[in-house]
PDB file of C-alpha atoms and ligand atoms in Angstrom:
ATOM      1  CA  MET A   1       0.000   0.000   0.000  1.00 93.00           C
ATOM      2  CA  HIS A   2       1.404   3.349  -1.008  1.00 97.00           C
ATOM      3  CA  VAL A   3       0.321   6.243   1.212  1.00 98.00           C
ATOM      4  CA  ASP A   4       0.475   9.606  -0.534  1.00 98.00           C
ATOM      5  CA  LEU A   5      -0.252  12.670   1.579  1.00 98.00           C
ATOM      6  CA  THR A   6       1.094  15.194  -0.919  1.00 98.00           C
ATOM      7  CA  GLY A   7      -0.799  18.469  -0.575  1.00 98.00           C
ATOM      8  CA  ARG A   8      -1.941  17.710   2.993  1.00 98.00           C
ATOM      9  CA  THR A   9      -0.754  19.612   6.043  1.00 98.00           C
ATOM     10  CA  ALA A  10      -0.296  17.779   9.329  1.00 99.00           C
ATOM     11  CA  LEU A  11       0.190  19.136  12.834  1.00 99.00           C
ATOM     12  CA  VAL A  12       1.762  16.728  15.323  1.00 99.00           C
ATOM     13  CA  THR A  13       1.677  18.095  18.856  1.00 99.00           C
ATOM     14  CA  GLY A  14       4.686  17.352  21.062  1.00 98.00           C
ATOM     15  CA  SER A  15       6.843  16.253  18.148  1.00 98.00           C
ATOM     16  CA  THR A  16      10.363  17.370  19.064  1.00 98.00           C
ATOM     17  CA  GLN A  17      11.217  13.862  20.291  1.00 97.00           C
ATOM     18  CA  GLY A  18       9.879  10.374  20.977  1.00 97.00           C
ATOM     19  CA  ILE A  19       6.706   9.076  19.365  1.00 98.00           C
ATOM     20  CA  GLY A  20       5.702  12.526  18.071  1.00 98.00           C
ATOM     21  CA  ALA A  21       9.002  12.962  16.209  1.00 98.00           C
ATOM     22  CA  ALA A  22       8.613   9.512  14.620  1.00 98.00           C
ATOM     23  CA  ILE A  23       5.054  10.390  13.553  1.00 99.00           C
ATOM     24  CA  ALA A  24       6.236  13.699  12.057  1.00 99.00           C
ATOM     25  CA  THR A  25       8.938  11.840  10.120  1.00 98.00           C
ATOM     26  CA  GLY A  26       6.493   9.188   8.897  1.00 98.00           C
ATOM     27  CA  LEU A  27       4.002  11.791   7.687  1.00 98.00           C
ATOM     28  CA  ALA A  28       6.788  13.767   5.959  1.00 98.00           C
ATOM     29  CA  ARG A  29       7.958  10.570   4.202  1.00 98.00           C
ATOM     30  CA  ALA A  30       4.381  10.147   2.962  1.00 98.00           C
ATOM     31  CA  GLY A  31       4.631  13.607   1.367  1.00 98.00           C
ATOM     32  CA  ALA A  32       2.686  15.709   3.882  1.00 98.00           C
ATOM     33  CA  THR A  33       3.776  19.168   4.940  1.00 98.00           C
ATOM     34  CA  VAL A  34       4.456  18.635   8.631  1.00 99.00           C
ATOM     35  CA  ALA A  35       4.262  21.112  11.500  1.00 99.00           C
ATOM     36  CA  VAL A  36       6.680  20.176  14.264  1.00 99.00           C
ATOM     37  CA  ASN A  37       5.567  21.348  17.693  1.00 98.00           C
ATOM     38  CA  GLY A  38       7.269  21.782  21.050  1.00 98.00           C
ATOM     39  CA  ARG A  39       7.429  24.448  23.713  1.00 98.00           C
ATOM     40  CA  THR A  40      10.640  26.233  22.749  1.00 98.00           C
ATOM     41  CA  PRO A  41      11.911  27.677  19.450  1.00 98.00           C
ATOM     42  CA  ASP A  42      15.324  26.020  20.001  1.00 98.00           C
ATOM     43  CA  GLY A  43      13.848  22.592  20.695  1.00 98.00           C
ATOM     44  CA  VAL A  44      11.600  22.862  17.641  1.00 98.00           C
ATOM     45  CA  ALA A  45      14.443  24.125  15.411  1.00 98.00           C
ATOM     46  CA  ALA A  46      16.654  21.181  16.439  1.00 98.00           C
ATOM     47  CA  ALA A  47      13.816  18.717  15.733  1.00 98.00           C
ATOM     48  CA  VAL A  48      13.131  20.319  12.341  1.00 98.00           C
ATOM     49  CA  LYS A  49      16.831  19.953  11.488  1.00 98.00           C
ATOM     50  CA  ARG A  50      16.794  16.244  12.456  1.00 98.00           C
ATOM     51  CA  LEU A  51      13.665  15.666  10.392  1.00 98.00           C
ATOM     52  CA  ARG A  52      15.155  17.388   7.337  1.00 98.00           C
ATOM     53  CA  ALA A  53      18.286  15.245   7.688  1.00 98.00           C
ATOM     54  CA  GLU A  54      16.094  12.109   7.597  1.00 98.00           C
ATOM     55  CA  VAL A  55      13.693  13.300   4.884  1.00 98.00           C
ATOM     56  CA  PRO A  56      15.694  15.800   2.790  1.00 97.00           C
ATOM     57  CA  ASP A  57      12.788  17.001   0.620  1.00 95.00           C
ATOM     58  CA  ALA A  58      10.400  17.374   3.577  1.00 97.00           C
ATOM     59  CA  GLU A  59       8.187  20.459   3.856  1.00 98.00           C
ATOM     60  CA  VAL A  60       8.427  21.315   7.548  1.00 98.00           C
ATOM     61  CA  VAL A  61       6.814  24.155   9.500  1.00 98.00           C
ATOM     62  CA  PRO A  62       8.105  25.009  12.983  1.00 98.00           C
ATOM     63  CA  VAL A  63       5.341  25.647  15.520  1.00 98.00           C
ATOM     64  CA  ALA A  64       6.881  26.634  18.857  1.00 98.00           C
ATOM     65  CA  ALA A  65       3.924  26.918  21.223  1.00 98.00           C
ATOM     66  CA  ASP A  66       2.878  25.429  24.529  1.00 98.00           C
ATOM     67  CA  VAL A  67      -0.350  23.952  23.235  1.00 98.00           C
ATOM     68  CA  ALA A  68      -1.338  22.899  26.749  1.00 98.00           C
ATOM     69  CA  SER A  69      -2.289  26.501  27.446  1.00 98.00           C
ATOM     70  CA  GLU A  70      -5.135  28.487  25.925  1.00 98.00           C
ATOM     71  CA  GLU A  71      -2.740  31.163  24.623  1.00 98.00           C
ATOM     72  CA  GLY A  72      -0.312  28.557  23.274  1.00 98.00           C
ATOM     73  CA  ALA A  73      -3.088  26.762  21.399  1.00 98.00           C
ATOM     74  CA  ALA A  74      -4.252  30.103  19.946  1.00 98.00           C
ATOM     75  CA  LEU A  75      -0.678  30.852  18.852  1.00 98.00           C
ATOM     76  CA  ALA A  76      -0.386  27.438  17.163  1.00 98.00           C
ATOM     77  CA  VAL A  77      -3.623  28.085  15.236  1.00 98.00           C
ATOM     78  CA  GLU A  78      -2.367  31.541  14.245  1.00 98.00           C
ATOM     79  CA  LEU A  79       0.949  30.107  13.002  1.00 98.00           C
ATOM     80  CA  LEU A  80      -0.804  27.238  11.218  1.00 98.00           C
ATOM     81  CA  PRO A  81      -4.364  28.121  10.255  1.00 98.00           C
ATOM     82  CA  HIS A  82      -4.796  25.239   7.778  1.00 98.00           C
ATOM     83  CA  VAL A  83      -4.530  21.655   9.027  1.00 98.00           C
ATOM     84  CA  ASP A  84      -5.781  18.507   7.270  1.00 99.00           C
ATOM     85  CA  VAL A  85      -4.281  15.966   9.674  1.00 99.00           C
ATOM     86  CA  LEU A  86      -4.260  16.728  13.400  1.00 99.00           C
ATOM     87  CA  VAL A  87      -2.298  14.300  15.548  1.00 99.00           C
ATOM     88  CA  ASN A  88      -2.828  15.017  19.244  1.00 99.00           C
ATOM     89  CA  ASN A  89       0.286  13.285  20.480  1.00 98.00           C
ATOM     90  CA  LEU A  90       1.300  15.567  23.343  1.00 98.00           C
ATOM     91  CA  GLY A  91       1.144  13.767  26.661  1.00 97.00           C
ATOM     92  CA  ILE A  92       2.940  13.754  29.977  1.00 95.00           C
ATOM     93  CA  PHE A  93       3.425  10.839  32.363  1.00 92.00           C
ATOM     94  CA  GLU A  94       5.125  10.259  35.672  1.00 89.00           C
ATOM     95  CA  SER A  95       4.518   7.690  38.377  1.00 88.00           C
ATOM     96  CA  ARG A  96       2.974   8.938  41.610  1.00 91.00           C
ATOM     97  CA  PRO A  97       1.375   7.050  44.531  1.00 94.00           C
ATOM     98  CA  ALA A  98      -2.406   7.340  44.130  1.00 97.00           C
ATOM     99  CA  LEU A  99      -3.057   9.038  47.458  1.00 98.00           C
ATOM    100  CA  GLU A 100      -0.305  11.599  46.890  1.00 97.00           C
ATOM    101  CA  ILE A 101      -1.645  13.044  43.645  1.00 98.00           C
ATOM    102  CA  THR A 102      -2.671  16.603  44.448  1.00 98.00           C
ATOM    103  CA  ASP A 103      -5.637  18.559  43.055  1.00 98.00           C
ATOM    104  CA  GLU A 104      -3.156  20.579  41.054  1.00 98.00           C
ATOM    105  CA  GLU A 105      -1.651  17.468  39.468  1.00 98.00           C
ATOM    106  CA  TRP A 106      -5.090  16.047  38.597  1.00 98.00           C
ATOM    107  CA  ARG A 107      -5.909  19.355  36.896  1.00 98.00           C
ATOM    108  CA  ARG A 108      -2.558  19.479  35.104  1.00 98.00           C
ATOM    109  CA  TYR A 109      -3.008  15.972  33.654  1.00 98.00           C
ATOM    110  CA  PHE A 110      -6.458  16.933  32.435  1.00 98.00           C
ATOM    111  CA  GLU A 111      -5.186  20.232  30.974  1.00 98.00           C
ATOM    112  CA  VAL A 112      -2.155  18.778  29.172  1.00 98.00           C
ATOM    113  CA  ASN A 113      -3.355  15.322  28.163  1.00 98.00           C
ATOM    114  CA  VAL A 114      -7.031  16.005  27.449  1.00 98.00           C
ATOM    115  CA  LEU A 115      -7.966  19.686  27.179  1.00 98.00           C
ATOM    116  CA  ALA A 116      -5.080  20.570  24.839  1.00 98.00           C
ATOM    117  CA  ALA A 117      -6.384  17.966  22.369  1.00 99.00           C
ATOM    118  CA  VAL A 118      -9.989  19.130  22.799  1.00 98.00           C
ATOM    119  CA  ARG A 119      -9.028  22.757  22.101  1.00 98.00           C
ATOM    120  CA  LEU A 120      -7.138  21.948  18.926  1.00 98.00           C
ATOM    121  CA  THR A 121      -9.913  19.649  17.714  1.00 99.00           C
ATOM    122  CA  ARG A 122     -12.401  22.458  18.312  1.00 98.00           C
ATOM    123  CA  ALA A 123     -10.155  24.834  16.371  1.00 98.00           C
ATOM    124  CA  TYR A 124      -9.489  22.622  13.327  1.00 98.00           C
ATOM    125  CA  LEU A 125     -12.458  20.265  12.952  1.00 98.00           C
ATOM    126  CA  PRO A 126     -14.930  22.823  11.493  1.00 98.00           C
ATOM    127  CA  SER A 127     -12.667  23.685   8.529  1.00 98.00           C
ATOM    128  CA  MET A 128     -11.942  19.985   7.910  1.00 98.00           C
ATOM    129  CA  THR A 129     -15.654  19.152   7.811  1.00 98.00           C
ATOM    130  CA  ALA A 130     -16.316  22.195   5.583  1.00 98.00           C
ATOM    131  CA  ARG A 131     -13.693  20.879   3.130  1.00 98.00           C
ATOM    132  CA  GLY A 132     -15.067  17.343   3.381  1.00 98.00           C
ATOM    133  CA  TRP A 133     -11.756  15.732   4.281  1.00 98.00           C
ATOM    134  CA  GLY A 134      -9.652  15.514   7.401  1.00 99.00           C
ATOM    135  CA  ARG A 135      -8.011  13.230   9.904  1.00 99.00           C
ATOM    136  CA  VAL A 136      -7.983  13.721  13.677  1.00 99.00           C
ATOM    137  CA  GLN A 137      -6.100  11.336  15.941  1.00 99.00           C
ATOM    138  CA  TYR A 138      -5.414  11.028  19.640  1.00 99.00           C
ATOM    139  CA  ILE A 139      -2.438   9.083  20.970  1.00 98.00           C
ATOM    140  CA  ALA A 140      -3.855   7.160  23.888  1.00 98.00           C
ATOM    141  CA  SER A 141      -2.181   4.396  25.819  1.00 97.00           C
ATOM    142  CA  ASP A 142      -2.690   0.926  27.235  1.00 96.00           C
ATOM    143  CA  SER A 143      -3.154   2.926  30.458  1.00 95.00           C
ATOM    144  CA  ALA A 144      -6.482   4.125  29.033  1.00 97.00           C
ATOM    145  CA  VAL A 145      -7.785   0.589  29.287  1.00 95.00           C
ATOM    146  CA  VAL A 146      -5.742  -0.867  32.152  1.00 93.00           C
ATOM    147  CA  THR A 147      -5.480   1.856  34.800  1.00 94.00           C
ATOM    148  CA  PRO A 148      -1.916   1.764  36.137  1.00 92.00           C
ATOM    149  CA  ALA A 149      -1.870   1.729  39.946  1.00 92.00           C
ATOM    150  CA  GLU A 150       1.317   3.829  39.905  1.00 89.00           C
ATOM    151  CA  MET A 151      -0.195   6.685  37.846  1.00 93.00           C
ATOM    152  CA  ILE A 152      -3.976   6.748  37.996  1.00 97.00           C
ATOM    153  CA  HIS A 153      -4.046  10.422  36.954  1.00 98.00           C
ATOM    154  CA  TYR A 154      -2.325   9.487  33.707  1.00 97.00           C
ATOM    155  CA  GLY A 155      -4.704   6.540  33.217  1.00 97.00           C
ATOM    156  CA  MET A 156      -7.686   8.825  33.831  1.00 98.00           C
ATOM    157  CA  SER A 157      -6.467  11.292  31.216  1.00 98.00           C
ATOM    158  CA  LYS A 158      -5.984   8.601  28.574  1.00 98.00           C
ATOM    159  CA  THR A 159      -9.383   7.007  29.313  1.00 98.00           C
ATOM    160  CA  ALA A 160     -10.923  10.466  28.923  1.00 98.00           C
ATOM    161  CA  LEU A 161      -9.164  10.836  25.592  1.00 98.00           C
ATOM    162  CA  LEU A 162     -10.956   7.717  24.312  1.00 98.00           C
ATOM    163  CA  ALA A 163     -14.305   9.318  25.199  1.00 98.00           C
ATOM    164  CA  VAL A 164     -13.243  12.567  23.548  1.00 98.00           C
ATOM    165  CA  ASN A 165     -12.257  10.570  20.469  1.00 98.00           C
ATOM    166  CA  ARG A 166     -15.571   8.766  20.247  1.00 98.00           C
ATOM    167  CA  GLY A 167     -17.500  11.986  20.833  1.00 98.00           C
ATOM    168  CA  PHE A 168     -15.725  14.012  18.156  1.00 99.00           C
ATOM    169  CA  ALA A 169     -16.034  11.085  15.727  1.00 99.00           C
ATOM    170  CA  LYS A 170     -19.806  11.399  16.198  1.00 98.00           C
ATOM    171  CA  GLU A 171     -19.562  15.153  15.662  1.00 98.00           C
ATOM    172  CA  ALA A 172     -17.760  14.492  12.365  1.00 98.00           C
ATOM    173  CA  ALA A 173     -20.175  11.752  11.248  1.00 98.00           C
ATOM    174  CA  GLY A 174     -20.813  11.696   7.521  1.00 98.00           C
ATOM    175  CA  THR A 175     -18.450  14.562   6.722  1.00 98.00           C
ATOM    176  CA  GLY A 176     -15.451  12.764   5.211  1.00 98.00           C
ATOM    177  CA  VAL A 177     -13.412  13.501   8.331  1.00 99.00           C
ATOM    178  CA  THR A 178     -12.309  10.511  10.387  1.00 99.00           C
ATOM    179  CA  VAL A 179     -11.470  10.636  14.079  1.00 99.00           C
ATOM    180  CA  ASN A 180      -9.525   7.831  15.765  1.00 99.00           C
ATOM    181  CA  ALA A 181      -7.434   6.997  18.789  1.00 98.00           C
ATOM    182  CA  VAL A 182      -4.249   4.960  18.763  1.00 98.00           C
ATOM    183  CA  ILE A 183      -3.635   2.899  21.884  1.00 98.00           C
ATOM    184  CA  ALA A 184       0.136   2.827  22.127  1.00 98.00           C
ATOM    185  CA  GLY A 185       1.836   0.257  24.349  1.00 96.00           C
ATOM    186  CA  PRO A 186       5.209   0.512  26.132  1.00 94.00           C
ATOM    187  CA  THR A 187       7.441   2.297  23.633  1.00 95.00           C
ATOM    188  CA  ARG A 188      11.165   2.925  23.461  1.00 95.00           C
ATOM    189  CA  THR A 189      11.496   6.661  24.010  1.00 93.00           C
ATOM    190  CA  GLY A 190      14.270   8.489  25.870  1.00 85.00           C
ATOM    191  CA  GLY A 191      12.461   8.556  29.194  1.00 83.00           C
ATOM    192  CA  VAL A 192      11.457   4.915  28.960  1.00 87.00           C
ATOM    193  CA  GLU A 193      15.047   3.834  28.211  1.00 87.00           C
ATOM    194  CA  ASP A 194      16.253   5.505  31.433  1.00 86.00           C
ATOM    195  CA  PHE A 195      13.351   3.875  33.269  1.00 81.00           C
ATOM    196  CA  VAL A 196      14.419   0.404  31.994  1.00 89.00           C
ATOM    197  CA  TYR A 197      17.991   0.896  33.209  1.00 90.00           C
ATOM    198  CA  GLU A 198      16.702   1.960  36.610  1.00 86.00           C
ATOM    199  CA  LEU A 199      15.144  -1.482  36.948  1.00 86.00           C
ATOM    200  CA  VAL A 200      17.661  -3.831  35.290  1.00 90.00           C
ATOM    201  CA  ASP A 201      21.457  -4.259  35.313  1.00 92.00           C
ATOM    202  CA  ARG A 202      23.023  -1.161  33.653  1.00 92.00           C
ATOM    203  CA  ASP A 203      25.790  -3.301  32.100  1.00 94.00           C
ATOM    204  CA  LEU A 204      23.358  -5.248  29.940  1.00 95.00           C
ATOM    205  CA  PRO A 205      23.312  -4.289  26.252  1.00 94.00           C
ATOM    206  CA  TRP A 206      20.046  -2.625  25.206  1.00 92.00           C
ATOM    207  CA  GLU A 207      18.443  -5.627  23.450  1.00 92.00           C
ATOM    208  CA  GLU A 208      18.963  -7.855  26.466  1.00 93.00           C
ATOM    209  CA  ALA A 209      18.083  -5.128  28.977  1.00 94.00           C
ATOM    210  CA  GLN A 210      14.697  -4.515  27.390  1.00 92.00           C
ATOM    211  CA  ARG A 211      13.922  -8.249  27.184  1.00 92.00           C
ATOM    212  CA  VAL A 212      14.723  -8.680  30.880  1.00 94.00           C
ATOM    213  CA  PHE A 213      12.643  -5.589  31.680  1.00 92.00           C
ATOM    214  CA  MET A 214       9.668  -6.835  29.672  1.00 92.00           C
ATOM    215  CA  ARG A 215       9.871 -10.376  31.112  1.00 92.00           C
ATOM    216  CA  ARG A 216      10.037  -9.120  34.696  1.00 91.00           C
ATOM    217  CA  HIS A 217       7.990  -5.925  34.643  1.00 86.00           C
ATOM    218  CA  ARG A 218       5.682  -6.122  31.592  1.00 88.00           C
ATOM    219  CA  PRO A 219       4.952  -9.872  31.320  1.00 92.00           C
ATOM    220  CA  GLN A 220       1.554  -9.188  29.689  1.00 92.00           C
ATOM    221  CA  SER A 221       3.275  -8.029  26.483  1.00 94.00           C
ATOM    222  CA  LEU A 222       2.959 -10.589  23.682  1.00 96.00           C
ATOM    223  CA  LEU A 223       5.669  -8.740  21.773  1.00 95.00           C
ATOM    224  CA  GLN A 224       8.111  -9.233  24.682  1.00 93.00           C
ATOM    225  CA  ARG A 225      10.073  -6.129  23.744  1.00 93.00           C
ATOM    226  CA  LEU A 226       9.430  -2.418  23.749  1.00 95.00           C
ATOM    227  CA  ILE A 227       7.675  -0.972  20.727  1.00 97.00           C
ATOM    228  CA  GLU A 228       9.782   1.290  18.495  1.00 97.00           C
ATOM    229  CA  PRO A 229       8.317   4.809  17.984  1.00 98.00           C
ATOM    230  CA  GLU A 230       8.273   4.137  14.216  1.00 98.00           C
ATOM    231  CA  GLU A 231       5.907   1.217  14.788  1.00 98.00           C
ATOM    232  CA  ILE A 232       3.365   3.598  16.336  1.00 98.00           C
ATOM    233  CA  ALA A 233       4.020   6.073  13.512  1.00 98.00           C
ATOM    234  CA  HIS A 234       3.173   3.479  10.823  1.00 98.00           C
ATOM    235  CA  MET A 235      -0.353   3.152  12.233  1.00 98.00           C
ATOM    236  CA  VAL A 236      -0.767   6.923  12.489  1.00 99.00           C
ATOM    237  CA  VAL A 237       0.381   7.355   8.874  1.00 99.00           C
ATOM    238  CA  TYR A 238      -2.092   4.684   7.762  1.00 98.00           C
ATOM    239  CA  LEU A 239      -4.962   6.293   9.713  1.00 99.00           C
ATOM    240  CA  SER A 240      -4.001   9.628   8.103  1.00 99.00           C
ATOM    241  CA  SER A 241      -4.205   8.139   4.638  1.00 98.00           C
ATOM    242  CA  PRO A 242      -7.034   8.246   2.112  1.00 98.00           C
ATOM    243  CA  GLN A 243      -7.017   4.426   2.307  1.00 98.00           C
ATOM    244  CA  ALA A 244      -8.228   4.531   5.950  1.00 98.00           C
ATOM    245  CA  SER A 245     -11.478   6.261   4.967  1.00 98.00           C
ATOM    246  CA  ALA A 246     -13.781   3.667   6.610  1.00 98.00           C
ATOM    247  CA  THR A 247     -12.053   3.657   9.993  1.00 98.00           C
ATOM    248  CA  THR A 248     -13.535   6.244  12.335  1.00 98.00           C
ATOM    249  CA  GLY A 249     -14.539   6.430  15.973  1.00 98.00           C
ATOM    250  CA  GLY A 250     -12.149   3.590  16.656  1.00 97.00           C
ATOM    251  CA  ALA A 251      -9.434   2.947  19.197  1.00 98.00           C
ATOM    252  CA  VAL A 252      -6.758   1.038  17.346  1.00 97.00           C
ATOM    253  CA  ARG A 253      -4.142  -0.863  19.316  1.00 98.00           C
ATOM    254  CA  VAL A 254      -0.403  -0.755  18.668  1.00 98.00           C
ATOM    255  CA  ASP A 255       0.384  -2.190  22.058  1.00 97.00           C
ATOM    256  CA  GLY A 256       2.272  -5.375  21.253  1.00 97.00           C
ATOM    257  CA  GLY A 257      -0.688  -7.347  22.597  1.00 96.00           C
ATOM    258  CA  TYR A 258      -0.181  -5.777  26.019  1.00 94.00           C
ATOM    259  CA  VAL A 259      -3.879  -5.250  26.751  1.00 94.00           C
ATOM    260  CA  ASP A 260      -5.323  -8.714  27.443  1.00 93.00           C
ATOM    261  CA  SER A 261      -8.523  -8.365  25.465  1.00 91.00           C
ATOM    262  CA  ILE A 262     -10.154 -10.088  22.513  1.00 91.00           C
ATOM    263  CA  LEU A 263     -11.552  -6.747  21.400  1.00 85.00           C
ATOM    264  CA  PRO A 264      -9.368  -4.532  19.211  1.00 75.00           C
TER     265      PRO A 264
HETATM  266  N1  NAP B 301       6.490   6.265  25.684  1.00 60.67           N
HETATM  267  C1  NAP B 301       5.589   5.332  25.914  1.00 60.67           C
HETATM  268  O1  NAP B 301       5.908   4.205  26.318  1.00 60.67           O
HETATM  269  C2  NAP B 301       4.134   5.623  25.653  1.00 60.67           C
HETATM  270  C3  NAP B 301       3.221   4.567  25.757  1.00 60.67           C
HETATM  271  C4  NAP B 301       1.869   4.825  25.484  1.00 60.67           C
HETATM  272  C5  NAP B 301       1.459   6.084  25.121  1.00 60.67           C
HETATM  273  N2  NAP B 301       2.355   7.091  25.049  1.00 60.67           N
HETATM  274  C6  NAP B 301       1.855   8.418  24.659  1.00 60.67           C
HETATM  275  O2  NAP B 301       2.520   8.847  23.494  1.00 60.67           O
HETATM  276  C7  NAP B 301       2.643  10.267  23.496  1.00 60.67           C
HETATM  277  C8  NAP B 301       4.109  10.657  23.295  1.00 60.67           C
HETATM  278  O3  NAP B 301       4.877  10.069  24.322  1.00 60.67           O
HETATM  279  P1  NAP B 301       6.483  10.126  24.294  1.00 60.67           P
HETATM  280  O4  NAP B 301       6.955   9.098  25.256  1.00 60.67           O
HETATM  281  O5  NAP B 301       6.970  10.088  22.893  1.00 60.67           O
HETATM  282  O6  NAP B 301       6.710  11.586  24.918  1.00 60.67           O
HETATM  283  P2  NAP B 301       8.051  12.369  25.225  1.00 60.67           P
HETATM  284  O7  NAP B 301       9.241  11.609  24.686  1.00 60.67           O
HETATM  285  O8  NAP B 301       8.027  12.757  26.653  1.00 60.67           O
HETATM  286  O9  NAP B 301       7.876  13.670  24.319  1.00 60.67           O
HETATM  287  C9  NAP B 301       6.941  14.641  24.674  1.00 60.67           C
HETATM  288  C10 NAP B 301       6.901  15.694  23.600  1.00 60.67           C
HETATM  289  O10 NAP B 301       5.933  16.640  23.964  1.00 60.67           O
HETATM  290  C11 NAP B 301       6.515  17.944  23.916  1.00 60.67           C
HETATM  291  N3  NAP B 301       5.802  18.754  24.900  1.00 60.67           N
HETATM  292  C12 NAP B 301       5.708  18.540  26.234  1.00 60.67           C
HETATM  293  N4  NAP B 301       4.878  19.456  26.782  1.00 60.67           N
HETATM  294  C13 NAP B 301       4.432  20.229  25.747  1.00 60.67           C
HETATM  295  C14 NAP B 301       3.541  21.320  25.657  1.00 60.67           C
HETATM  296  N5  NAP B 301       2.935  21.782  26.740  1.00 60.67           N
HETATM  297  N6  NAP B 301       3.293  21.897  24.434  1.00 60.67           N
HETATM  298  C15 NAP B 301       3.903  21.401  23.317  1.00 60.67           C
HETATM  299  N7  NAP B 301       4.761  20.346  23.347  1.00 60.67           N
HETATM  300  C16 NAP B 301       5.011  19.786  24.547  1.00 60.67           C
HETATM  301  C17 NAP B 301       7.960  17.763  24.149  1.00 60.67           C
HETATM  302  O11 NAP B 301       8.656  18.786  23.492  1.00 60.67           O
HETATM  303  P3  NAP B 301       9.441  19.994  24.225  1.00 60.67           P
HETATM  304  O12 NAP B 301      10.097  19.415  25.448  1.00 60.67           O
HETATM  305  O13 NAP B 301      10.393  20.404  23.159  1.00 60.67           O
HETATM  306  O14 NAP B 301       8.389  21.011  24.537  1.00 60.67           O
HETATM  307  C18 NAP B 301       8.179  16.426  23.408  1.00 60.67           C
HETATM  308  O15 NAP B 301       8.345  16.652  22.022  1.00 60.67           O
HETATM  309  C19 NAP B 301       2.068  10.741  24.823  1.00 60.67           C
HETATM  310  O16 NAP B 301       0.731  11.126  24.644  1.00 60.67           O
HETATM  311  C20 NAP B 301       2.132   9.494  25.697  1.00 60.67           C
HETATM  312  O17 NAP B 301       1.156   9.499  26.715  1.00 60.67           O
HETATM  313  C21 NAP B 301       3.687   6.901  25.304  1.00 60.67           C
END
């Protein structure tokens, strides 16, 4: 299957590193003009440079804005008024004992992981439906389905994102715009790599370290290794494609079989 997104503009929130950067690269490879987003101009400029090194003919637009704030979201929309593919990837996570999560932290997780995506959907969905084509996606997590005891605020935010996804898919019904969530499983990003080496012998080479980590700490994974960010990106690129026109309102798993369910 050849995905061609030439002529489409994509915004990937939180795309200076990790899964977001891989998604931005995947969409650029498919021919889309890609807006790279992060909080600081320097961070965004460095990510744009890395992307251009990987995809030399990429059309890239820097969007330095803290989209978790109302003003930041407004700035992003001002810098990039036209979006055909909105990938709400931005998300924060940190473990915290359930009874120690403060009101402020509950609010922050809602603001960053849920409200930021709602705001941008509200901003871009009307023009997509008016044009009769668009793609909105939310990067959720296995934690949306299996609430992690060590970060229930994060789990709550990702579960909420699935409801937001389903709701906006209904809003876009019959318009040619599809709205989907991607349930990502444990993925090899910078923070996760440090986390692995906190739990297993630091002298182990990466391949072995992650297998030991998965066997001991993530035994539910059928993949038995961490997911590579590109593997999440492949699904996002597919869902962004014209070929994915009949998939909407769904929550599609790229979790390595981590969630023990017969439902997708
Ligand atoms: N990693 C996993 O194992 C995993 C598993 C399941 C789901 N997920 C989900 O996948 C998504 C990406 O995770 P990740 O691990 O790739 O994240 P990450 O490596 O921590 O990257 C986060 C990105 O978000 C940006 N960012 C943070 N706050 C921002 C803000 N307020 N406004 C704009 N950009 C902001 C950061 O850029 P700057 O620092 O430059 O601002 C960075 O590019 C998240 O939604 C996460 O919940 C991750």
